[in-house]
């Protein structure tokens, strides 16, 4: 089991910055995806950014709408994942969720875990 707790959301003006944190506990496999998703009112949940850990190394990917503005990072020692959000826009307003997918290489089974979410509101 993996437990995820997000923090760092809040109200920020357009053009401002926020840093979201996701504290993790439990067993995270060596092969995994750790991601931030968001869900705005009336919209589907969408992938914002992901860090993928594979035997070949670590890679990151971002939604086109946040490229160049958001940065995902992880601190293994602190068991934390972060999302640095700069140049925020009103359309970034959403509940942001931390997500972990454990990948079992031997069977290719995957196990998904979600946090409870943290609200980000971008408004003047």
Coordinates of N, CA and C in Angstrom, one line a residue:
X1 N 0.8 -1.2 0.0 CA 0.0 0.0 0.0 C 0.9 1.2 0.0
X2 N 0.4 2.3 -0.6 CA 1.1 3.6 -0.7 C 0.1 4.6 -0.2
X3 N 0.5 5.5 0.6 CA -0.3 6.6 1.1 C 0.3 7.9 0.5
X4 N -0.5 8.8 0.1 CA -0.1 10.1 -0.5 C -0.9 11.2 0.1
X5 N -0.1 12.3 0.5 CA -0.7 13.4 1.1 C -0.2 14.7 0.4
X6 N -1.1 15.4 -0.2 CA -0.7 16.6 -0.9 C -0.8 17.8 0.0
X7 N 0.0 18.8 -0.3 CA -0.1 20.1 0.4 C 0.5 21.2 -0.5
X8 N 0.2 22.4 -0.1 CA 0.8 23.6 -0.8 C -0.2 24.3 -1.7
X9 N -1.4 23.8 -1.8 CA -2.4 24.6 -2.6 C -2.8 25.9 -2.0
X10 N -3.5 26.7 -2.7 CA -4.0 27.9 -2.2 C -4.5 28.8 -3.3
X11 N -4.7 30.1 -2.9 CA -5.1 31.1 -3.8 C -3.9 32.0 -4.2
X12 N -3.7 32.2 -5.5 CA -2.6 32.9 -6.0 C -3.1 33.8 -7.2
X13 N -2.5 34.9 -7.4 CA -2.8 35.8 -8.5 C -2.2 35.3 -9.8
X14 N -2.8 35.7 -10.9 CA -2.3 35.3 -12.2 C -0.8 35.8 -12.3
X15 N 0.0 34.9 -12.8 CA 1.4 35.3 -12.9 C 2.3 34.8 -11.7
X16 N 1.6 34.4 -10.7 CA 2.3 34.0 -9.5 C 2.7 32.6 -9.5
X17 N 3.3 32.1 -8.4 CA 3.9 30.8 -8.3 C 3.4 30.0 -7.1
X18 N 3.3 28.7 -7.1 CA 3.0 27.9 -6.0 C 3.9 26.6 -6.2
X19 N 4.2 26.0 -5.0 CA 4.9 24.7 -5.0 C 4.1 23.7 -4.3
X20 N 3.6 22.7 -5.0 CA 2.9 21.6 -4.4 C 3.8 20.5 -3.9
X21 N 3.4 19.9 -2.8 CA 4.2 18.8 -2.3 C 3.3 17.6 -2.1
X22 N 3.9 16.4 -2.3 CA 3.2 15.1 -2.1 C 4.1 14.3 -1.2
X23 N 3.7 14.1 0.0 CA 4.4 13.2 0.9 C 3.9 11.7 0.7
X24 N 4.9 10.9 0.5 CA 4.6 9.5 0.3 C 5.0 8.6 1.4
X25 N 4.3 7.5 1.6 CA 4.6 6.5 2.6 C 4.2 5.1 2.0
X26 N 4.8 4.1 2.5 CA 4.5 2.8 2.0 C 5.5 2.4 1.0
X27 N 5.2 1.3 0.2 CA 6.2 0.7 -0.7 C 6.0 1.2 -2.1
X28 N 7.0 2.0 -2.6 CA 7.0 2.4 -4.0 C 8.0 1.5 -4.7
X29 N 7.6 0.9 -5.7 CA 8.5 0.0 -6.5 C 9.6 0.8 -7.2
X30 N 10.7 0.1 -7.5 CA 11.7 0.8 -8.2 C 11.3 1.2 -9.6
X31 N 10.4 0.5 -10.2 CA 9.8 0.8 -11.5 C 8.5 1.5 -11.2
X32 N 8.4 2.7 -11.6 CA 7.1 3.4 -11.2 C 6.9 4.7 -12.0
X33 N 5.7 5.2 -12.0 CA 5.4 6.5 -12.5 C 4.8 7.3 -11.3
X34 N 5.3 8.5 -11.1 CA 4.8 9.4 -10.1 C 4.4 10.6 -10.8
X35 N 3.1 11.0 -10.6 CA 2.6 12.1 -11.4 C 1.7 13.0 -10.6
X36 N 1.5 14.2 -11.2 CA 0.5 15.1 -10.8 C -0.6 15.2 -11.8
X37 N -1.9 15.1 -11.4 CA -3.0 15.3 -12.2 C -3.8 16.5 -11.7
X38 N -4.7 17.0 -12.5 CA -5.6 18.0 -12.0 C -7.0 17.8 -12.6
X39 N -7.9 18.3 -11.9 CA -9.3 18.2 -12.3 C -10.0 19.6 -12.0
X40 N -10.4 20.2 -13.1 CA -11.2 21.5 -12.9 C -12.7 21.2 -12.9
X41 N -13.5 22.1 -12.3 CA -14.9 21.8 -12.2 C -15.5 21.5 -13.6
X42 N -16.3 20.4 -13.7 CA -16.9 20.1 -15.0 C -16.0 19.5 -16.0
X43 N -14.8 19.2 -15.7 CA -13.9 18.7 -16.6 C -13.3 17.3 -16.1
X44 N -12.7 16.6 -17.1 CA -12.1 15.3 -16.7 C -10.8 15.6 -16.1
X45 N -10.4 14.6 -15.3 CA -9.0 14.7 -14.7 C -8.0 14.5 -15.8
X46 N -7.0 15.4 -15.7 CA -5.9 15.3 -16.8 C -4.5 15.2 -16.2
X47 N -3.7 14.6 -16.9 CA -2.3 14.5 -16.5 C -1.6 15.8 -16.7
X48 N -0.9 16.3 -15.6 CA -0.1 17.5 -15.7 C 1.4 17.2 -15.9
X49 N 1.9 16.4 -15.1 CA 3.4 16.1 -15.2 C 3.6 14.7 -14.6
X50 N 4.7 14.0 -15.1 CA 5.0 12.7 -14.6 C 6.5 12.5 -14.6
X51 N 7.0 11.8 -13.5 CA 8.3 11.3 -13.5 C 8.2 9.8 -13.6
X52 N 8.9 9.2 -14.6 CA 8.9 7.8 -14.8 C 10.3 7.2 -14.5
X53 N 10.3 6.2 -13.6 CA 11.5 5.6 -13.2 C 11.5 4.2 -13.9
X54 N 12.5 3.9 -14.7 CA 12.7 2.7 -15.4 C 14.1 2.1 -15.2
X55 N 14.3 0.9 -15.6 CA 15.7 0.4 -15.5 C 16.7 1.2 -16.3
X56 N 16.2 1.9 -17.3 CA 17.0 2.7 -18.2 C 17.3 4.1 -17.7
X57 N 16.6 4.4 -16.6 CA 16.8 5.8 -16.1 C 15.5 6.5 -15.7
X58 N 15.5 7.8 -15.5 CA 14.4 8.5 -15.1 C 14.1 9.6 -16.2
X59 N 12.8 9.7 -16.4 CA 12.4 10.7 -17.5 C 11.2 11.5 -16.9
X60 N 11.0 12.7 -17.5 CA 9.8 13.5 -17.1 C 9.1 13.9 -18.4
X61 N 7.8 14.1 -18.2 CA 6.9 14.6 -19.3 C 5.9 15.5 -18.7
X62 N 5.4 16.4 -19.6 CA 4.5 17.4 -19.2 C 3.3 17.6 -20.2
X63 N 2.2 18.0 -19.7 CA 1.1 18.4 -20.6 C 1.6 19.6 -21.4
X64 N 1.1 19.7 -22.6 CA 1.6 20.9 -23.4 C 1.2 22.2 -22.8
X65 N 0.1 22.2 -22.1 CA -0.4 23.4 -21.5 C 0.4 24.0 -20.3
X66 N 1.3 23.1 -19.8 CA 2.1 23.6 -18.7 C 3.6 23.5 -19.0
X67 N 4.0 23.1 -20.1 CA 5.4 23.0 -20.5 C 6.1 24.4 -20.4
X68 N 7.2 24.4 -19.8 CA 7.9 25.7 -19.6 C 7.5 26.5 -18.4
X69 N 6.4 26.1 -17.8 CA 5.9 26.8 -16.6 C 6.0 25.9 -15.3
X70 N 5.7 24.6 -15.5 CA 5.7 23.7 -14.3 C 6.9 22.8 -14.4
X71 N 7.4 22.4 -13.2 CA 8.5 21.5 -13.1 C 8.2 20.4 -12.0
X72 N 8.2 19.2 -12.4 CA 8.0 18.1 -11.4 C 9.4 17.6 -10.9
X73 N 9.5 17.3 -9.7 CA 10.8 16.8 -9.1 C 10.4 15.8 -7.9
X74 N 11.4 15.0 -7.6 CA 11.2 14.1 -6.4 C 12.5 14.2 -5.6
X75 N 12.3 13.9 -4.3 CA 13.4 13.8 -3.3 C 13.2 12.5 -2.7
X76 N 14.0 11.5 -3.1 CA 13.8 10.1 -2.6 C 14.1 10.1 -1.1
X77 N 15.1 10.8 -0.6 CA 15.4 10.8 0.8 C 14.3 11.3 1.7
X78 N 13.5 12.3 1.2 CA 12.4 12.8 1.9 C 11.1 12.1 1.5
X79 N 11.2 11.2 0.5 CA 10.0 10.5 0.1 C 8.9 11.4 -0.4
X80 N 9.3 12.4 -1.1 CA 8.4 13.5 -1.5 C 8.5 13.8 -3.0
X81 N 7.4 14.2 -3.5 CA 7.3 14.7 -4.9 C 6.8 16.1 -4.9
X82 N 7.3 16.9 -5.8 CA 7.0 18.3 -5.9 C 6.5 18.7 -7.3
X83 N 5.7 19.8 -7.3 CA 5.3 20.4 -8.5 C 5.5 21.9 -8.3
X84 N 6.5 22.4 -9.0 CA 6.7 23.9 -9.0 C 5.9 24.5 -10.1
X85 N 5.0 25.4 -9.8 CA 4.2 26.0 -10.8 C 4.5 27.5 -10.8
X86 N 4.9 27.9 -12.0 CA 5.2 29.3 -12.2 C 4.3 29.9 -13.3
X87 N 4.2 31.2 -13.3 CA 3.4 31.9 -14.4 C 2.0 31.4 -14.4
X88 N 1.4 31.2 -13.3 CA 0.1 30.6 -13.2 C -0.9 31.4 -13.9
X89 N -1.9 30.7 -14.5 CA -3.0 31.3 -15.2 C -4.3 30.9 -14.6
X90 N -5.4 31.7 -14.8 CA -6.7 31.3 -14.3 C -7.1 29.9 -14.7
X91 N -6.7 29.5 -15.9 CA -7.1 28.1 -16.4 C -6.3 27.0 -15.7
X92 N -5.4 27.3 -14.8 CA -4.7 26.3 -14.0 C -5.5 26.0 -12.8
X93 N -6.5 26.7 -12.5 CA -7.4 26.5 -11.4 C -8.0 25.1 -11.4
X94 N -7.7 24.3 -10.4 CA -8.2 22.9 -10.3 C -7.8 22.3 -9.0
X95 N -8.3 21.1 -8.7 CA -7.8 20.3 -7.6 C -6.7 19.5 -8.2
X96 N -5.5 19.5 -7.6 CA -4.4 18.8 -8.0 C -4.2 17.6 -7.2
X97 N -3.9 16.4 -7.9 CA -3.8 15.1 -7.2 C -2.4 14.5 -7.5
X98 N -1.9 13.9 -6.5 CA -0.7 13.2 -6.6 C -1.1 11.7 -6.9
X99 N -0.3 11.1 -7.8 CA -0.6 9.7 -8.2 C 0.7 8.9 -8.3
X100 N 0.6 7.7 -7.8 CA 1.7 6.7 -7.9 C 1.2 5.5 -8.6
X101 N 1.9 5.0 -9.6 CA 1.7 3.8 -10.3 C 2.9 2.9 -10.0
X102 N 2.7 1.8 -9.3 CA 3.8 0.8 -9.1 C 3.6 -0.2 -10.3
X103 N 4.8 -0.5 -10.8 CA 4.8 -1.4 -12.0 C 5.6 -2.7 -11.6
X104 N 5.0 -3.8 -11.6 CA 5.6 -5.1 -11.3 C 6.2 -5.7 -12.6
X105 N 7.5 -5.6 -12.7 CA 8.1 -6.0 -14.0 C 7.8 -7.4 -14.4
X106 N 7.9 -8.3 -13.4 CA 7.7 -9.8 -13.7 C 6.4 -10.1 -14.3
X107 N 5.4 -9.4 -13.9 CA 4.0 -9.7 -14.4 C 3.4 -8.5 -15.2
X108 N 4.0 -7.4 -15.2 CA 3.5 -6.1 -15.8 C 2.2 -5.7 -15.2
X109 N 1.9 -6.2 -14.0 CA 0.8 -5.7 -13.2 C 1.1 -4.3 -12.7
X110 N 0.0 -3.5 -12.6 CA 0.2 -2.1 -12.1 C -0.7 -1.9 -10.9
X111 N -0.3 -1.0 -10.0 CA -1.0 -0.7 -8.8 C -1.1 0.8 -8.7
X112 N -2.3 1.4 -8.7 CA -2.5 2.8 -8.7 C -2.9 3.3 -7.3
X113 N -2.4 4.5 -6.9 CA -2.7 5.1 -5.7 C -2.9 6.6 -5.9
X114 N -3.9 7.2 -5.2 CA -4.2 8.6 -5.3 C -4.2 9.3 -4.0
X115 N -3.8 10.5 -4.0 CA -4.0 11.4 -2.8 C -5.4 12.0 -2.8
X116 N -5.6 12.8 -1.8 CA -7.0 13.4 -1.7 C -7.1 14.7 -2.5
X117 N -6.0 15.2 -2.9 CA -6.0 16.4 -3.7 C -5.8 17.7 -2.9
X118 N -5.4 18.7 -3.6 CA -5.2 20.0 -3.0 C -5.7 21.1 -4.0
X119 N -6.4 22.0 -3.5 CA -7.1 23.0 -4.4 C -6.1 24.1 -4.7
X120 N -6.0 24.4 -6.0 CA -5.2 25.6 -6.5 C -6.2 26.5 -7.2
X121 N -6.2 27.7 -6.8 CA -7.1 28.7 -7.4 C -6.3 29.9 -7.8
X122 N -6.4 30.2 -9.1 CA -5.6 31.3 -9.7 C -6.6 32.4 -10.1
X123 N -6.6 33.5 -9.3 CA -7.6 34.6 -9.5 C -7.1 35.9 -9.0
X124 N -7.5 37.0 -9.6 CA -7.1 38.3 -9.1 C -8.2 38.8 -8.2

